[in-house]
Short mmCIF file of C-alpha atoms and ligand atoms in Angstrom, two decimals:
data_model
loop_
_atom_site.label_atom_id
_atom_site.label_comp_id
_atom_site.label_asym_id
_atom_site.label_seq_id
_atom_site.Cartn_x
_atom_site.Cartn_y
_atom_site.Cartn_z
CA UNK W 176 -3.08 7.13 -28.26
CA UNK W 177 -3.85 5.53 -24.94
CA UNK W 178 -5.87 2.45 -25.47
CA UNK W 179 -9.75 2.66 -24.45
CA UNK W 180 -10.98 -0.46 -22.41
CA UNK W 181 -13.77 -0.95 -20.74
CA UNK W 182 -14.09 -3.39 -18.12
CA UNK W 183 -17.67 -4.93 -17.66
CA UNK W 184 -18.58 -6.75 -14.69
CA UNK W 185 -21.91 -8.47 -13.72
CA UNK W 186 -20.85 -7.32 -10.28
CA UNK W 187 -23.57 -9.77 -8.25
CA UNK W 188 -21.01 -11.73 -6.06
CA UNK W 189 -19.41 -8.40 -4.66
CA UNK W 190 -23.27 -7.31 -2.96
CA UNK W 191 -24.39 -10.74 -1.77
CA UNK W 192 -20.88 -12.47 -0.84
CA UNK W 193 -18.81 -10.59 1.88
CA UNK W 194 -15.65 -13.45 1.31
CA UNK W 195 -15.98 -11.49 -2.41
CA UNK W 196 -16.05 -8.24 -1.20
CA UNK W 197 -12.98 -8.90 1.03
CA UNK W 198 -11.13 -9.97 -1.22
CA UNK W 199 -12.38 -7.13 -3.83
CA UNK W 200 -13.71 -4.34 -1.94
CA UNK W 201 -13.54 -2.38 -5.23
CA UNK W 202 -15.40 -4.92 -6.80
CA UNK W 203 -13.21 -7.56 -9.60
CA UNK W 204 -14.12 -4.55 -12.56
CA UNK W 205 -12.53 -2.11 -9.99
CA UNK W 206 -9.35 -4.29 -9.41
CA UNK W 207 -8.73 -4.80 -12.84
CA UNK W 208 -9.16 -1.21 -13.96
CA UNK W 209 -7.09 0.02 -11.20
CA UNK W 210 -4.13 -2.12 -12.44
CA UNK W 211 -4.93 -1.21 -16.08
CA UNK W 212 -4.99 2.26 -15.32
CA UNK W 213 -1.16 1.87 -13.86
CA UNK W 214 -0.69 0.74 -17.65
CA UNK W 215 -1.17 4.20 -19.05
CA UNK W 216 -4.72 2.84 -20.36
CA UNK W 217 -8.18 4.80 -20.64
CA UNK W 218 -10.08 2.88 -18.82
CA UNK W 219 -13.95 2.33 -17.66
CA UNK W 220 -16.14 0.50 -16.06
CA UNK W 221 -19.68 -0.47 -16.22
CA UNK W 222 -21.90 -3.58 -14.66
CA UNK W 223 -25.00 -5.16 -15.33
CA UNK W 224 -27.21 -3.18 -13.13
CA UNK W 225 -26.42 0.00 -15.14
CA UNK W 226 -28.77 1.08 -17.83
CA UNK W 227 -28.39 -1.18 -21.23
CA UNK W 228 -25.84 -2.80 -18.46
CA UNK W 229 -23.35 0.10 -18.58
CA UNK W 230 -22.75 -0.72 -22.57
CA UNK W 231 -24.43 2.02 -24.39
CA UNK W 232 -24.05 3.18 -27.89
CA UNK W 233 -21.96 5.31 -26.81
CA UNK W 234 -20.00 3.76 -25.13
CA UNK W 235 -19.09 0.65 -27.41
CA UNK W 236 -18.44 3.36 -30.30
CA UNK W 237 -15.07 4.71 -27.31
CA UNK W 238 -14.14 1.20 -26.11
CA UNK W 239 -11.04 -0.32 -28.13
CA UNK W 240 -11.37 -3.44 -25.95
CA UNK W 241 -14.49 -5.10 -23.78
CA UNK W 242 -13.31 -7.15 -20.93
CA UNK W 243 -15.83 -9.69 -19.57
CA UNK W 244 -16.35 -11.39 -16.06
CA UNK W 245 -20.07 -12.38 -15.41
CA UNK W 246 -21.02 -16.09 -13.87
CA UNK W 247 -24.19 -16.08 -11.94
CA UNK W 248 -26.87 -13.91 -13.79
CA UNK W 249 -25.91 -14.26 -17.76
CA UNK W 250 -29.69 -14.31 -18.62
CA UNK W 251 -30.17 -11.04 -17.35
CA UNK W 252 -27.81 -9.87 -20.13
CA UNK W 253 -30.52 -8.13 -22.71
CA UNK W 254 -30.02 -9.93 -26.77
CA UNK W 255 -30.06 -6.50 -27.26
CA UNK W 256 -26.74 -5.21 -25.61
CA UNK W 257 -25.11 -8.69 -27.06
CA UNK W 258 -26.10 -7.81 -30.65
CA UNK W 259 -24.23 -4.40 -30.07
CA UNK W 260 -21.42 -6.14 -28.60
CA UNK W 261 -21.14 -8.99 -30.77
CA UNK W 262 -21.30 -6.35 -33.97
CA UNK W 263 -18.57 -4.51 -32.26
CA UNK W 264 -16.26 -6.93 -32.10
CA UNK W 265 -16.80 -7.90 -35.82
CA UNK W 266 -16.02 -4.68 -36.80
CA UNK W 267 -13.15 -4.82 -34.65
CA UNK W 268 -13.34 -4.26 -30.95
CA UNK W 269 -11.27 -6.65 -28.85
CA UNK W 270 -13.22 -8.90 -26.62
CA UNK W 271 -11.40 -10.76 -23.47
CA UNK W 272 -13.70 -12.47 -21.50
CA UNK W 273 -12.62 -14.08 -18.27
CA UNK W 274 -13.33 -17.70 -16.21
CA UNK W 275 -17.31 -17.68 -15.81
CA UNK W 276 -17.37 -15.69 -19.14
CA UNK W 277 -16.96 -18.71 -20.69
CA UNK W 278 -20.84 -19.42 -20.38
CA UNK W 279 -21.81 -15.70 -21.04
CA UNK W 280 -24.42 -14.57 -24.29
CA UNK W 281 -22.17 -12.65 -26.42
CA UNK W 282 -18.65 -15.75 -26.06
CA UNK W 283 -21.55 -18.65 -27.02
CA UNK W 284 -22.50 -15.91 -29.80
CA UNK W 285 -19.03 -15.48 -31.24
CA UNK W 286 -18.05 -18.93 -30.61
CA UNK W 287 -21.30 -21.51 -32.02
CA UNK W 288 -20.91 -23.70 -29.68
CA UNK W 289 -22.30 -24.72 -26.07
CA UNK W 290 -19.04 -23.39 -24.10
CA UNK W 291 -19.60 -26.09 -21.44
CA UNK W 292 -16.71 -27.53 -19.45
CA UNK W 293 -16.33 -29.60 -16.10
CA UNK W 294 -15.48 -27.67 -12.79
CA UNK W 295 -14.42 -28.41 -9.30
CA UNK W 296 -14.75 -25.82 -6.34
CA UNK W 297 -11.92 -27.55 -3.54
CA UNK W 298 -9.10 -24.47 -4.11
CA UNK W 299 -6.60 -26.74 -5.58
CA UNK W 300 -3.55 -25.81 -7.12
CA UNK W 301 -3.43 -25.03 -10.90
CA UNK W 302 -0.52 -24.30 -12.97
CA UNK W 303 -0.82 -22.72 -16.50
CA UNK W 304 1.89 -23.81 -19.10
CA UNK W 305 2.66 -21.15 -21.79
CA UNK W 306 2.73 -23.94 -24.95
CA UNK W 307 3.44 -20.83 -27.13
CA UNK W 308 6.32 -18.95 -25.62
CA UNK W 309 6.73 -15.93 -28.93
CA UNK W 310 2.84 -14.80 -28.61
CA UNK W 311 2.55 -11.46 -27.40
CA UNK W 312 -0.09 -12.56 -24.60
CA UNK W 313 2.51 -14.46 -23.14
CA UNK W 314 5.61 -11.60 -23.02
CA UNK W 315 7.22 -11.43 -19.65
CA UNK W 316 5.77 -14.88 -18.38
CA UNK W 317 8.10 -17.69 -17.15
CA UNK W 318 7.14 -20.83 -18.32
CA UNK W 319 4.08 -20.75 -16.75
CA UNK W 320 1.94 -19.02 -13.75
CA UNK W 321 1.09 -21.24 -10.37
CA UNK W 322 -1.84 -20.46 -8.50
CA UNK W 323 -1.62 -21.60 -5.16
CA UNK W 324 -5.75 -22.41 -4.71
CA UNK W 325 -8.33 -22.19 -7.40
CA UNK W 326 -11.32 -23.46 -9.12
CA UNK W 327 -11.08 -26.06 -11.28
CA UNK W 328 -11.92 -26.32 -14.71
CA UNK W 329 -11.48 -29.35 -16.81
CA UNK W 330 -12.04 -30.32 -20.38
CA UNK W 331 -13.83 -31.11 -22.26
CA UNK W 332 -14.13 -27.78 -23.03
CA UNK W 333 -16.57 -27.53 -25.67
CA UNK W 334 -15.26 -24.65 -27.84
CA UNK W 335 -14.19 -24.58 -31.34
CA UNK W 336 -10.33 -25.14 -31.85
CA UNK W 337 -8.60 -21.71 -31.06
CA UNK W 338 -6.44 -19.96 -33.71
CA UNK W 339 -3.79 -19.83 -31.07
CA UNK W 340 -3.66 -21.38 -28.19
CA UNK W 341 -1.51 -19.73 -25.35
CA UNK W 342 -1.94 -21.56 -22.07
CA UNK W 343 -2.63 -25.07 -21.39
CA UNK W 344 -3.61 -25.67 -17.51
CA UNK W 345 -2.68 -28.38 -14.97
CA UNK W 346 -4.81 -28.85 -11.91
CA UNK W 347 -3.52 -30.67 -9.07
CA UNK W 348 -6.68 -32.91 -9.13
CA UNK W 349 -5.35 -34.46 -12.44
CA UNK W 350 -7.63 -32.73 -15.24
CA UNK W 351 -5.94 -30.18 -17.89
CA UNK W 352 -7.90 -27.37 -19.39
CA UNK W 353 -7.20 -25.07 -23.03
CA UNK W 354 -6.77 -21.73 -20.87
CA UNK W 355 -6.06 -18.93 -23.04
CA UNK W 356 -7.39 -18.84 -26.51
CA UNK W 357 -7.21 -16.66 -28.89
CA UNK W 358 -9.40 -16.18 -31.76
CA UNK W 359 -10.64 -14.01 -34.87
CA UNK W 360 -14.00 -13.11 -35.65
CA UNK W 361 -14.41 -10.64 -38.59
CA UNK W 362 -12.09 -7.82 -37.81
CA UNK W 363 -12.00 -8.37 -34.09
CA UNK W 364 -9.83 -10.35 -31.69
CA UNK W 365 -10.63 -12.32 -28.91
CA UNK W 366 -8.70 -14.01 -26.02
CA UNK W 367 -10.51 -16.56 -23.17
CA UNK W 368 -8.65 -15.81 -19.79
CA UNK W 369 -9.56 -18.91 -17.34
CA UNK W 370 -8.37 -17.69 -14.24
CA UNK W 371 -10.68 -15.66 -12.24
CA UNK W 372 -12.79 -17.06 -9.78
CA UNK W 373 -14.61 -14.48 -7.24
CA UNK W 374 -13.43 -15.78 -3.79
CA UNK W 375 -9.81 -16.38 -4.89
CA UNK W 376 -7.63 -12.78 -5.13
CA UNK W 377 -6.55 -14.32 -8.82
CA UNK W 378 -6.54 -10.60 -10.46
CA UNK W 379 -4.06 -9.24 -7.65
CA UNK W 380 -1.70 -11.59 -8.65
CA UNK W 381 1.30 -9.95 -10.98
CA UNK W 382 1.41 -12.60 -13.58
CA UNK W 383 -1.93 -12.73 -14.09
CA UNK W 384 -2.16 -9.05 -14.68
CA UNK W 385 0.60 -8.99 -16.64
CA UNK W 386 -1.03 -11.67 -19.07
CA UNK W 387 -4.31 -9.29 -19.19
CA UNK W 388 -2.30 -5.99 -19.81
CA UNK W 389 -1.00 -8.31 -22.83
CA UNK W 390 -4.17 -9.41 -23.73
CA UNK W 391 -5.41 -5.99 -24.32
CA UNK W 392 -2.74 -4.82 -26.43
CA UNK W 393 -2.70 -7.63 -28.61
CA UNK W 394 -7.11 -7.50 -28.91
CA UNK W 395 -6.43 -3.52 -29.87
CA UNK W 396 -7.91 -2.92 -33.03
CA UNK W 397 -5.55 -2.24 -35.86
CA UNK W 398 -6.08 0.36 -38.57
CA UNK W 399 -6.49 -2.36 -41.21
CA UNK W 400 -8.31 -2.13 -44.56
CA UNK W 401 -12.42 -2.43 -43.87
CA UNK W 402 -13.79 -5.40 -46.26
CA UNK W 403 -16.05 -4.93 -48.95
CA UNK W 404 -18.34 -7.12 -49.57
CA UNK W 405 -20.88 -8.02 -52.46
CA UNK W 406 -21.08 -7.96 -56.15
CA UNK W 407 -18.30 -6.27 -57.98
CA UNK W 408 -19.35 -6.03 -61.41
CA UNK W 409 -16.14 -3.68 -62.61
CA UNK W 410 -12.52 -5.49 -62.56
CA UNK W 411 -9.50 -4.05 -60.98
CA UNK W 412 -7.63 -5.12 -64.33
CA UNK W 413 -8.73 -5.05 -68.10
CA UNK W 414 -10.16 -8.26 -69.14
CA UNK W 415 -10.03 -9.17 -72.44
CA UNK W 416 -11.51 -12.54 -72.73
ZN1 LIG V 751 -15.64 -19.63 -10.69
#
């Protein structure tokens, strides 16, 4: 079975910012599901200005895995929708969310904590070290990706420790940043993607969608057991106390 992603995109940059829209005419959710698609995934998109921002009920209940990018207008993002979202992903929908994602609603949800970081916007160069070579985000990487000019983002990164952590980044204005992180939340699996910034053509680079096409295999749900929780006055076994 094909896996069923939806890719969500605020999608404000692309209709104010013609350097964006050069550089994604199809918008960033329409260059990412185009490469997806090439993937043999079922793939969607919706955006913010949608109704319930694209994300119905419907919709959530036929996405395996949500994939994030938003920056300039996360306020605008109803509690509502990140309830739904946030409830999906602890019943096991995967959940990659991407650079500017970092500050969205539903990754401050999932994660407790403020998600704040230090950035720089001077296109330097940034290299992103794969520090754990056997993960499956990181199959048919090198030992890292180089990005010739983007944004910086430093640490602190104020996020809780991840379970895993995949890529460590090195900017060439000195600072280092905790790239890709993966981590659980009840039965669903979540990866933060730095890269990504709208003027830079980071998603049209190979490694980079090679490292999401990863990322959404390993954030599939899996057909594990669903846990039951609550008083359980009958034992499995006999007691005899
Ligand atoms: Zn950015």
């Amino acid at each position: 079975m094909a896996i069923r992603v939806t890719v969500w995109n605020e999608g404000r940059h692309e209709q104010i910012n013609e350097e964006v829209r050069r550089v994604y005419p199809e918008g960033i959710h329409g260059a990412i599901a185009n490469h997806l698609l090439t993937q043999g995934m079922k793939v969607r998109t919706a955006t913010l200005d949608e109704p319930e921002h694209g994300l119905t009920d419907e919709v959530l209940a036929d996405t395996d895995v949500l994939i994030w990018w938003a920056h300039i207008a996360h306020h605008e993002v109803s509690d509502e929708v990140v309830d739904k979202v946030y409830q999906r992903v602890l019943d096991g929908m995967g959940l990659i969310v991407l650079h500017s994602g970092h500050f969205s609603k539903i990754f401050r949800k999932l994660m407790g904590t403020t998600c704040d970081l230090k950035w720089r916007e001077i296109g330097e160069k940034e290299r992103l070290w794969v520090v754990e070579p056997g993960h499956p985000i990181a199959e048919g990487i090198g030992e890292y990706i180089e990005l010739p000019n983007t944004e910086m983002y430093g640490e602190r990164f104020d996020i809780p420790a991840p379970d895993t952590l995949v890529f460590i980044s090195w900017f060439a204005g000195g600072e280092v940043f905790r790239s890709g992180c993966c981590y659980h939340r009840g039965r669903g699996k979540i990866f933060y993607f730095r890269p990504g910034h709208e003027t830079f053509p980071i998603f049209h680079n190979k490694d980079i969608q090679r490292v999401l096409t990863n990322a959404v295999r390993w954030a599939a749900p899996v057909d594990g057991p669903v846990p039951r929780f609550g008083h359980h006055p009958e034992p499995l076994e006999k007691f005899e106390g």
